Short mmCIF file of N, CA, C and O and ligand atoms in Angstrom, two decimals:
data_model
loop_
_atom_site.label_atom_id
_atom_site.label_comp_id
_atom_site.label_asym_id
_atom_site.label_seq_id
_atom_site.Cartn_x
_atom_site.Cartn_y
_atom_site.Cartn_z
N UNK A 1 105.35 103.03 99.30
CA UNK A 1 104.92 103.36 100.65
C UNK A 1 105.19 102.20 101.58
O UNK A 1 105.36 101.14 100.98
N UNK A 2 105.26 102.14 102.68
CA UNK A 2 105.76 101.89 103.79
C UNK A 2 104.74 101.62 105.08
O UNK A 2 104.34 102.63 105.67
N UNK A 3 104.42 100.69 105.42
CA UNK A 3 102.76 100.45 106.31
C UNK A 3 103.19 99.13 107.53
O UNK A 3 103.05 97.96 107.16
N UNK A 4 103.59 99.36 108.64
CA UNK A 4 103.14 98.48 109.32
C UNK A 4 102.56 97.79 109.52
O UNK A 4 101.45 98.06 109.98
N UNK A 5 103.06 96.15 109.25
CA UNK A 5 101.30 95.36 109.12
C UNK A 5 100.95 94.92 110.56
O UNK A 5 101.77 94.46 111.35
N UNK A 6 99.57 95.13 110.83
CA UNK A 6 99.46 94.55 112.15
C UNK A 6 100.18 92.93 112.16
O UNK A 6 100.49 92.31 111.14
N UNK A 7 100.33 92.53 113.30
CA UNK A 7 100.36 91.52 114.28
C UNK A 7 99.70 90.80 115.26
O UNK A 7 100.26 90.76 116.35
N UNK A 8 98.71 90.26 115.13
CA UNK A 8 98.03 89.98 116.72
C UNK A 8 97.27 88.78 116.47
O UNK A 8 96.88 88.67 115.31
N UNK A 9 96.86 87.51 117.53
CA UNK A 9 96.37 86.73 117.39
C UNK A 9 95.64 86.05 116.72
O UNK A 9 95.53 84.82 116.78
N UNK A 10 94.71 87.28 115.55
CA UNK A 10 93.87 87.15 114.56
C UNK A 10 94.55 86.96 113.13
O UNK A 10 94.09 86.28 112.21
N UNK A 11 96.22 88.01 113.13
CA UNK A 11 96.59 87.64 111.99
C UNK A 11 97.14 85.89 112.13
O UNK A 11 96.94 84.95 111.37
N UNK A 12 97.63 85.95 112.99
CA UNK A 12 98.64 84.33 113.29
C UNK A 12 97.32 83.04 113.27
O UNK A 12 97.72 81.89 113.42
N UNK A 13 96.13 83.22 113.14
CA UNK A 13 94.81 82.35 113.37
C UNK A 13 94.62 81.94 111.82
O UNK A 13 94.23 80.87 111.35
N UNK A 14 95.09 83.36 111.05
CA UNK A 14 95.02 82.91 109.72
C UNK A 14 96.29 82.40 108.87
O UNK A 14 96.31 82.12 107.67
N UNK A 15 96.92 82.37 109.43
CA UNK A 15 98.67 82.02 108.48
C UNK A 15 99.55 82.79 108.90
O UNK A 15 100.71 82.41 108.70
N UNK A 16 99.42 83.79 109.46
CA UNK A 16 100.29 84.69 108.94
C UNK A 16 100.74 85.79 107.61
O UNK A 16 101.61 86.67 107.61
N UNK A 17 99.87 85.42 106.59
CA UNK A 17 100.23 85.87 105.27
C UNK A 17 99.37 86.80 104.75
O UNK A 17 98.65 86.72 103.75
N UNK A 18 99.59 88.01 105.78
CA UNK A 18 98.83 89.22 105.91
C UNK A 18 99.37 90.01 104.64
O UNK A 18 100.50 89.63 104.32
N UNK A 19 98.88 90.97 103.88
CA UNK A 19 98.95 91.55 102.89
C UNK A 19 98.20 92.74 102.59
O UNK A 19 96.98 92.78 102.47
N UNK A 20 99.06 93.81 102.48
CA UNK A 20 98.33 95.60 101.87
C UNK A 20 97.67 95.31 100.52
O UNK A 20 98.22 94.80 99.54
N UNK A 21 95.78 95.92 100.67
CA UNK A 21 95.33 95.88 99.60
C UNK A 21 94.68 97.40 99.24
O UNK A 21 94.19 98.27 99.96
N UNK A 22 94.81 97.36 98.37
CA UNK A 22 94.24 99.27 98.19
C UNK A 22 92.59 98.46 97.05
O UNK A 22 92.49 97.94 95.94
N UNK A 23 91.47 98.84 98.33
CA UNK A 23 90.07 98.58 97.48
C UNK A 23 89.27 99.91 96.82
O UNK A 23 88.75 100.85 97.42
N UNK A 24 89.35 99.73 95.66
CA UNK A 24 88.64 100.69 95.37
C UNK A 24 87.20 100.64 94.63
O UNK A 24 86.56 99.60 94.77
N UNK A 25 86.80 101.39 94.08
CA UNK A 25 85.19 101.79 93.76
C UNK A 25 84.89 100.98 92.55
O UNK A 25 85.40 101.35 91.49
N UNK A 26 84.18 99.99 92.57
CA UNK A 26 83.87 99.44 90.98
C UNK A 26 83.33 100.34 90.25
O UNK A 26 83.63 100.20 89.06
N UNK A 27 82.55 101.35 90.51
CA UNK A 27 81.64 102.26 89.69
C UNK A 27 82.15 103.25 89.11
O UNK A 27 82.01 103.42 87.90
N UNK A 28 82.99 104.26 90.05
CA UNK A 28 84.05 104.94 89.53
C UNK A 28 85.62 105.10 90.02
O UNK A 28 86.18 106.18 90.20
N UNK A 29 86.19 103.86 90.17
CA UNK A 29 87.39 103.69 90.30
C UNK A 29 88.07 104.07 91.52
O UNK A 29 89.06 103.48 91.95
N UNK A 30 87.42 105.22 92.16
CA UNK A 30 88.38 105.69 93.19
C UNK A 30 88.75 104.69 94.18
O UNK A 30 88.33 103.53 94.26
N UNK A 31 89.61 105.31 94.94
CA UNK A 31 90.26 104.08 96.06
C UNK A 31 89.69 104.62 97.13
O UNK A 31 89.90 105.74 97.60
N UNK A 32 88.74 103.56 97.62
CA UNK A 32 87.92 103.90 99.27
C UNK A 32 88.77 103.47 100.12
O UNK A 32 88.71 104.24 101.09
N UNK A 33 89.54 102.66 100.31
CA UNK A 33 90.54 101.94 101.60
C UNK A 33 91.78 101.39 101.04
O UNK A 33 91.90 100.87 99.93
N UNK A 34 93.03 101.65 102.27
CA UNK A 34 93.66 101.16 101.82
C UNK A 34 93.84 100.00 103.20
O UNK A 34 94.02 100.51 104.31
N UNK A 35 93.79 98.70 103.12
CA UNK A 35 93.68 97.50 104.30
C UNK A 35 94.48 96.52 104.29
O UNK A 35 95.13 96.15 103.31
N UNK A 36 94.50 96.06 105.32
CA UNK A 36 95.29 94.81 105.48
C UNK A 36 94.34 93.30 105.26
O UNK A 36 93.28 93.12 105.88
N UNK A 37 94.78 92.54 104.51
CA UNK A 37 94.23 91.35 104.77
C UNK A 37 94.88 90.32 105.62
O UNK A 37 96.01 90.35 106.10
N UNK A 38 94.05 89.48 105.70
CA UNK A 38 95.35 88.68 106.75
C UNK A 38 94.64 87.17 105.82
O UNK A 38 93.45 87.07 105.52
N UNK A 39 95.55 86.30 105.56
CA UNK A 39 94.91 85.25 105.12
C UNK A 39 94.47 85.42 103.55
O UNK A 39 94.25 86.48 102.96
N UNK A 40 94.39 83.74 102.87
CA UNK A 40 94.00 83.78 101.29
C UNK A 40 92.47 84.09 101.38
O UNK A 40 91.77 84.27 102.38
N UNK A 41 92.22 84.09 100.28
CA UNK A 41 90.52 83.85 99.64
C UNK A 41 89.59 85.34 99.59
O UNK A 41 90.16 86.42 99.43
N UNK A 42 88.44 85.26 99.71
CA UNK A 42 87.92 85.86 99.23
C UNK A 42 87.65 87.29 100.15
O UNK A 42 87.24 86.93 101.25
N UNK A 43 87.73 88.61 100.08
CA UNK A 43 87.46 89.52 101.14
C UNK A 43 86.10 90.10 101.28
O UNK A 43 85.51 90.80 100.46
N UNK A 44 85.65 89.66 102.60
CA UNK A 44 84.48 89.43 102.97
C UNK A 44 83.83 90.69 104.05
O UNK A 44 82.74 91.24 104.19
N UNK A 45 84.93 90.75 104.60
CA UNK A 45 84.96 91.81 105.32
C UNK A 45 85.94 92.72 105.64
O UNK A 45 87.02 92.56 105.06
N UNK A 46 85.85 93.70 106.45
CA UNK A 46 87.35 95.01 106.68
C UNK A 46 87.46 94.90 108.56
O UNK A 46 86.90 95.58 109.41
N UNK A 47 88.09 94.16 108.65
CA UNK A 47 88.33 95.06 110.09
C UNK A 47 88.57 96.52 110.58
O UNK A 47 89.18 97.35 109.92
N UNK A 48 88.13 96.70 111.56
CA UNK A 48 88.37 98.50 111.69
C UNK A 48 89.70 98.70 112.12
O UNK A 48 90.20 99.83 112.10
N UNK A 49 90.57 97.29 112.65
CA UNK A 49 92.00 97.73 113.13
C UNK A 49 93.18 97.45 111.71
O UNK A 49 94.40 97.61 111.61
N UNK A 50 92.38 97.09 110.97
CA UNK A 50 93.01 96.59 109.84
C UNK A 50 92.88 97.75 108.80
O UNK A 50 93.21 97.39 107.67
N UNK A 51 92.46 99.08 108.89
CA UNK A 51 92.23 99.88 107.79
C UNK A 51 93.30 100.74 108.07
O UNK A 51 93.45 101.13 109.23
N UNK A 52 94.05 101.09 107.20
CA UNK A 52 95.14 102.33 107.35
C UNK A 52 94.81 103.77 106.30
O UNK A 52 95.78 104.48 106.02
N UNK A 53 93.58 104.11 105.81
CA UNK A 53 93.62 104.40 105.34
C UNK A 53 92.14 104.76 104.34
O UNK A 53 91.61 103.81 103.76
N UNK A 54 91.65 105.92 104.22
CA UNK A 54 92.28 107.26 104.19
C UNK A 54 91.35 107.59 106.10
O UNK A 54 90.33 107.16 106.63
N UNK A 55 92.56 108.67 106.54
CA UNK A 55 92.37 109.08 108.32
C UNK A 55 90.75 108.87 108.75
O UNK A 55 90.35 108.33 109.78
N UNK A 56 89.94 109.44 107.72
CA UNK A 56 89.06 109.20 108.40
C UNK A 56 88.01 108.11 109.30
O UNK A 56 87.26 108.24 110.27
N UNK A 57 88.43 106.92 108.35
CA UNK A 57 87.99 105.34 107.94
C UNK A 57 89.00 104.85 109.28
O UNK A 57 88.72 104.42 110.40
N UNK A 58 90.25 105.14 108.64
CA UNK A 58 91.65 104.95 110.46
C UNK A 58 91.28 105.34 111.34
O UNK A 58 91.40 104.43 112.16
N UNK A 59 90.79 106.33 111.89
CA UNK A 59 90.92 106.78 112.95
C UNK A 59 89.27 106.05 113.68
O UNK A 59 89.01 106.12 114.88
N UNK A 60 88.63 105.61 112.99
CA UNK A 60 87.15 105.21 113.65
C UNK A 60 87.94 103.90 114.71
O UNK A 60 87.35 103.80 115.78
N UNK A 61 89.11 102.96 114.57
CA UNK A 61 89.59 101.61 115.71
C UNK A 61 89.98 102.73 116.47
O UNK A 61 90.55 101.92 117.20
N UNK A 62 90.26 103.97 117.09
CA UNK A 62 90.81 104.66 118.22
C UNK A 62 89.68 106.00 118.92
O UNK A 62 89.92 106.82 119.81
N UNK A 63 88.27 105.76 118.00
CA UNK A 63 87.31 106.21 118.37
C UNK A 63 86.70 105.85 119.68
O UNK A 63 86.66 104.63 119.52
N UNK A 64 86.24 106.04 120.79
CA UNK A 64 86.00 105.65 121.94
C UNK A 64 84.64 105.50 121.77
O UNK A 64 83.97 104.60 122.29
N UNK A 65 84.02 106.79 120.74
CA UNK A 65 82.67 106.80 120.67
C UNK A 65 81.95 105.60 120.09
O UNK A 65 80.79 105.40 120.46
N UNK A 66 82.49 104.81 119.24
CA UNK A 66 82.35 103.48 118.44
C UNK A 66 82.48 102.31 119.58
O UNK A 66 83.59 101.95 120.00
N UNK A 67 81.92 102.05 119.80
CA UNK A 67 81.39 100.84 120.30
C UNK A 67 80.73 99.82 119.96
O UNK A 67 81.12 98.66 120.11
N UNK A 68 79.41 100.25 119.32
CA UNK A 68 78.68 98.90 118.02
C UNK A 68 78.46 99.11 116.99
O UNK A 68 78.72 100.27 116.69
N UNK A 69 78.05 98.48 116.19
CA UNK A 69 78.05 98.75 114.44
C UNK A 69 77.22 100.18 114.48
O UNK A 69 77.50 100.97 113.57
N UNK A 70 76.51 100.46 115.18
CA UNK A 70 75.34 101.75 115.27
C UNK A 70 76.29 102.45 114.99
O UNK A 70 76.30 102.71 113.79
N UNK A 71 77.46 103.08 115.80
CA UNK A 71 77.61 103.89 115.99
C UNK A 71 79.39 103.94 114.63
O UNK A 71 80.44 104.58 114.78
N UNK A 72 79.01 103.09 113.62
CA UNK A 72 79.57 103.12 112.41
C UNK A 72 79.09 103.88 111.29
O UNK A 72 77.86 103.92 111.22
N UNK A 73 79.72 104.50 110.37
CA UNK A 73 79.19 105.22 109.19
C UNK A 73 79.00 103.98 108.36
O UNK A 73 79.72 103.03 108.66
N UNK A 74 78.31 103.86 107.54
CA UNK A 74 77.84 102.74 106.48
C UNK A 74 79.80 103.44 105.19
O UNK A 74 80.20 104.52 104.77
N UNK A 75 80.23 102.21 105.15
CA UNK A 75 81.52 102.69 104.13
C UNK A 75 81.16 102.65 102.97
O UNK A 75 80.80 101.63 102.38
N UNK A 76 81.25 104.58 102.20
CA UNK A 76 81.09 104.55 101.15
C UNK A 76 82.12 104.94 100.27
O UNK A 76 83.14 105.39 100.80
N UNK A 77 82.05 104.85 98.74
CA UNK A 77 82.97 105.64 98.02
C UNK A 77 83.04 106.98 98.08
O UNK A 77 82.20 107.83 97.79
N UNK A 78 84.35 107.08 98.58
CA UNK A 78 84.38 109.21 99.03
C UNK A 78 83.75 110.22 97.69
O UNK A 78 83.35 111.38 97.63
N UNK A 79 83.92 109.07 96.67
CA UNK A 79 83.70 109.98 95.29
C UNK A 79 82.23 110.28 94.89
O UNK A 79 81.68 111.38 94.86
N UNK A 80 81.66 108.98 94.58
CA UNK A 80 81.04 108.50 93.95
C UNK A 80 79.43 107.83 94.83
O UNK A 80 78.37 107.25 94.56
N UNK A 81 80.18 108.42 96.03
CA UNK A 81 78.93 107.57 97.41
C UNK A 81 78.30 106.66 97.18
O UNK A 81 77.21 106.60 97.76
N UNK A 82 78.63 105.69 96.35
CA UNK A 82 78.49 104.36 96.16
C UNK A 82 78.61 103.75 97.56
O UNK A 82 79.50 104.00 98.37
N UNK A 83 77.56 102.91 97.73
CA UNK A 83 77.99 101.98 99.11
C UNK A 83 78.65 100.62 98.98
O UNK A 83 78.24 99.77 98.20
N UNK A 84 79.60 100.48 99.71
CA UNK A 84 80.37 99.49 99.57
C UNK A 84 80.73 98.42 101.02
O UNK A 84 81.24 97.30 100.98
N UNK A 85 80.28 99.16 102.18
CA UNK A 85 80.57 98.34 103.01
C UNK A 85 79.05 98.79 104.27
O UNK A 85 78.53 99.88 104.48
N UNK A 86 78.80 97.68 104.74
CA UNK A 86 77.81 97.78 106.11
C UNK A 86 78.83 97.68 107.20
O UNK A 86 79.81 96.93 107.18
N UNK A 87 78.56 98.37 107.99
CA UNK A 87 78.76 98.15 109.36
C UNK A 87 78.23 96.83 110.38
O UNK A 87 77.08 96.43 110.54
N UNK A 88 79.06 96.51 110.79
CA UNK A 88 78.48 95.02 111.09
C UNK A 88 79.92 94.78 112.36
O UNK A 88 81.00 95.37 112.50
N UNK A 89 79.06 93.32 113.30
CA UNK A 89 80.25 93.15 114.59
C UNK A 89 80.35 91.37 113.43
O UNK A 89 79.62 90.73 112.67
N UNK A 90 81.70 91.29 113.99
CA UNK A 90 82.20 89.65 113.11
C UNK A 90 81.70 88.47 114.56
O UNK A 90 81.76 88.87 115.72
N UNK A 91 81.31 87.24 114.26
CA UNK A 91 81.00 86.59 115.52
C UNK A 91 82.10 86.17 116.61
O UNK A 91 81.83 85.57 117.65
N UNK A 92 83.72 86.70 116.13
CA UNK A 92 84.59 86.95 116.79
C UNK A 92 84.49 88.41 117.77
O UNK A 92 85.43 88.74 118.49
N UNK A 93 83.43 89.06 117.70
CA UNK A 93 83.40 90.06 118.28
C UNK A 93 83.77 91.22 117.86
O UNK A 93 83.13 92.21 118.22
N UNK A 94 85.10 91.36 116.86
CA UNK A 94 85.58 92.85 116.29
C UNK A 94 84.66 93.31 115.05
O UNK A 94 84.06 92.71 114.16
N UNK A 95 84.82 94.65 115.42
CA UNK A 95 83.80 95.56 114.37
C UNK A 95 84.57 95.58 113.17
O UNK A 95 85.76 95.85 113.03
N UNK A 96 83.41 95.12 112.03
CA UNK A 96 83.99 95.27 110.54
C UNK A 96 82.70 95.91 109.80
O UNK A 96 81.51 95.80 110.09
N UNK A 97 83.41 96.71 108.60
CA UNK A 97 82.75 96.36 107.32
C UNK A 97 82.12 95.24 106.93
O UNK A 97 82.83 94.28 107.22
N UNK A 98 81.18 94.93 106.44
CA UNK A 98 80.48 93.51 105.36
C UNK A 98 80.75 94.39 104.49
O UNK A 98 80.41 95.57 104.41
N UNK A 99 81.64 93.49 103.60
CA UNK A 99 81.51 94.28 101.89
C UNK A 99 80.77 93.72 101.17
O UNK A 99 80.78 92.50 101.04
N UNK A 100 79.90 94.56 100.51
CA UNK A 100 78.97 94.50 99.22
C UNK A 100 79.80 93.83 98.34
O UNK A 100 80.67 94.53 97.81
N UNK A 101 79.77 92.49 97.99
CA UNK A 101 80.25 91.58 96.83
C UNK A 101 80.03 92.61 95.52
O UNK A 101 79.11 93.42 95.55
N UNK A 102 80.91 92.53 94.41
CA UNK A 102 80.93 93.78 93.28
C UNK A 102 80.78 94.76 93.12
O UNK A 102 80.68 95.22 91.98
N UNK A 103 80.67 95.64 94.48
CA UNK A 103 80.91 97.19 94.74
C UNK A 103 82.17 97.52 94.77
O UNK A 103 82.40 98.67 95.14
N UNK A 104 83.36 96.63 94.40
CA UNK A 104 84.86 97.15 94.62
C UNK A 104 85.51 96.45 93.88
O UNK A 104 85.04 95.52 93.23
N UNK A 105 86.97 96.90 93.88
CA UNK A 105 87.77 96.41 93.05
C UNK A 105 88.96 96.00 94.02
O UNK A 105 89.20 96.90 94.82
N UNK A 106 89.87 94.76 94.17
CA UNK A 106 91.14 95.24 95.16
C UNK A 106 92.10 94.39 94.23
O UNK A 106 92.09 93.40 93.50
N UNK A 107 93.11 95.61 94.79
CA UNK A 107 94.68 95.18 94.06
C UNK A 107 95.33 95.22 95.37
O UNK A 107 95.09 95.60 96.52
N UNK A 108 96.59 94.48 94.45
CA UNK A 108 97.45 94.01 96.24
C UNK A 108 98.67 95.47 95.92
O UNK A 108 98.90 96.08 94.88
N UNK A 109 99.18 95.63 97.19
CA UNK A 109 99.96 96.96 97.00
C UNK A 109 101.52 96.19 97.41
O UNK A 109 101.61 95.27 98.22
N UNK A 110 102.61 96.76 96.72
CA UNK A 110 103.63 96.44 96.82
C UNK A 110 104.35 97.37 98.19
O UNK A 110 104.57 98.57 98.29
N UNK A 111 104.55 96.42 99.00
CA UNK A 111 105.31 97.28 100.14
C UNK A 111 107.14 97.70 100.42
O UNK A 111 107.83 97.32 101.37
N UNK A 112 107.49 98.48 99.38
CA UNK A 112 108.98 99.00 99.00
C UNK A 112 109.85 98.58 100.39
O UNK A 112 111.05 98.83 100.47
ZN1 ZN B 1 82.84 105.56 93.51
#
């Protein structure tokens, strides 16, 4: 597959060395997101402009109705409704996920 990685001031703040990760469900495996990271170490959080994946999770950065973490779904496993991410603003201002440390699994995805 084939994914446009963003570009924008936030990736270039971190290196540049943005990367497709497909996170999925520690509990029962499924894949809740597929995201961009931008930068090494540990993933702490999801940006909402950084998720490609699956539409529903995407389409919340072009939501108008989203404005503060309130008005975020808490991110769960589609399968397994395991919770895996809070809704939360980063002190940079953009709306992310907080991921639940050992609620997930992420592998890096090869971009063909
Ligand atoms: Zn699950």
């Amino acid at each position: 597959m084939r994914v446009r990685l963003v570009r924008d001031r936030y990736s270039r703040i971190r290196g540049g060395k943005s990367k497709l990760v497909r996170i999925s469900c520690r509990k029962c495996k499924a894949v809740v997101m597929l995201y961009q990271k931008d930068g090494p170490g540990w993933l702490k959080r999801c940006y909402l402009n950084r998720i490609f994946g699956p539409e529903r999770l995407a389409r919340l950065q072009n939501d108008k109705t989203v404005v503060e973490p309130e008005d975020m779904p808490v991110l769960r496993c589609g399968s397994c409704r395991a919770v895996i991410g809070i809704p939360s603003r980063h002190k940079d201002n953009r709306l992310a996920f907080r991921i639940i440390r050992g609620s997930f699994i992420r592998r890096g995805v090869e971009q063909a």
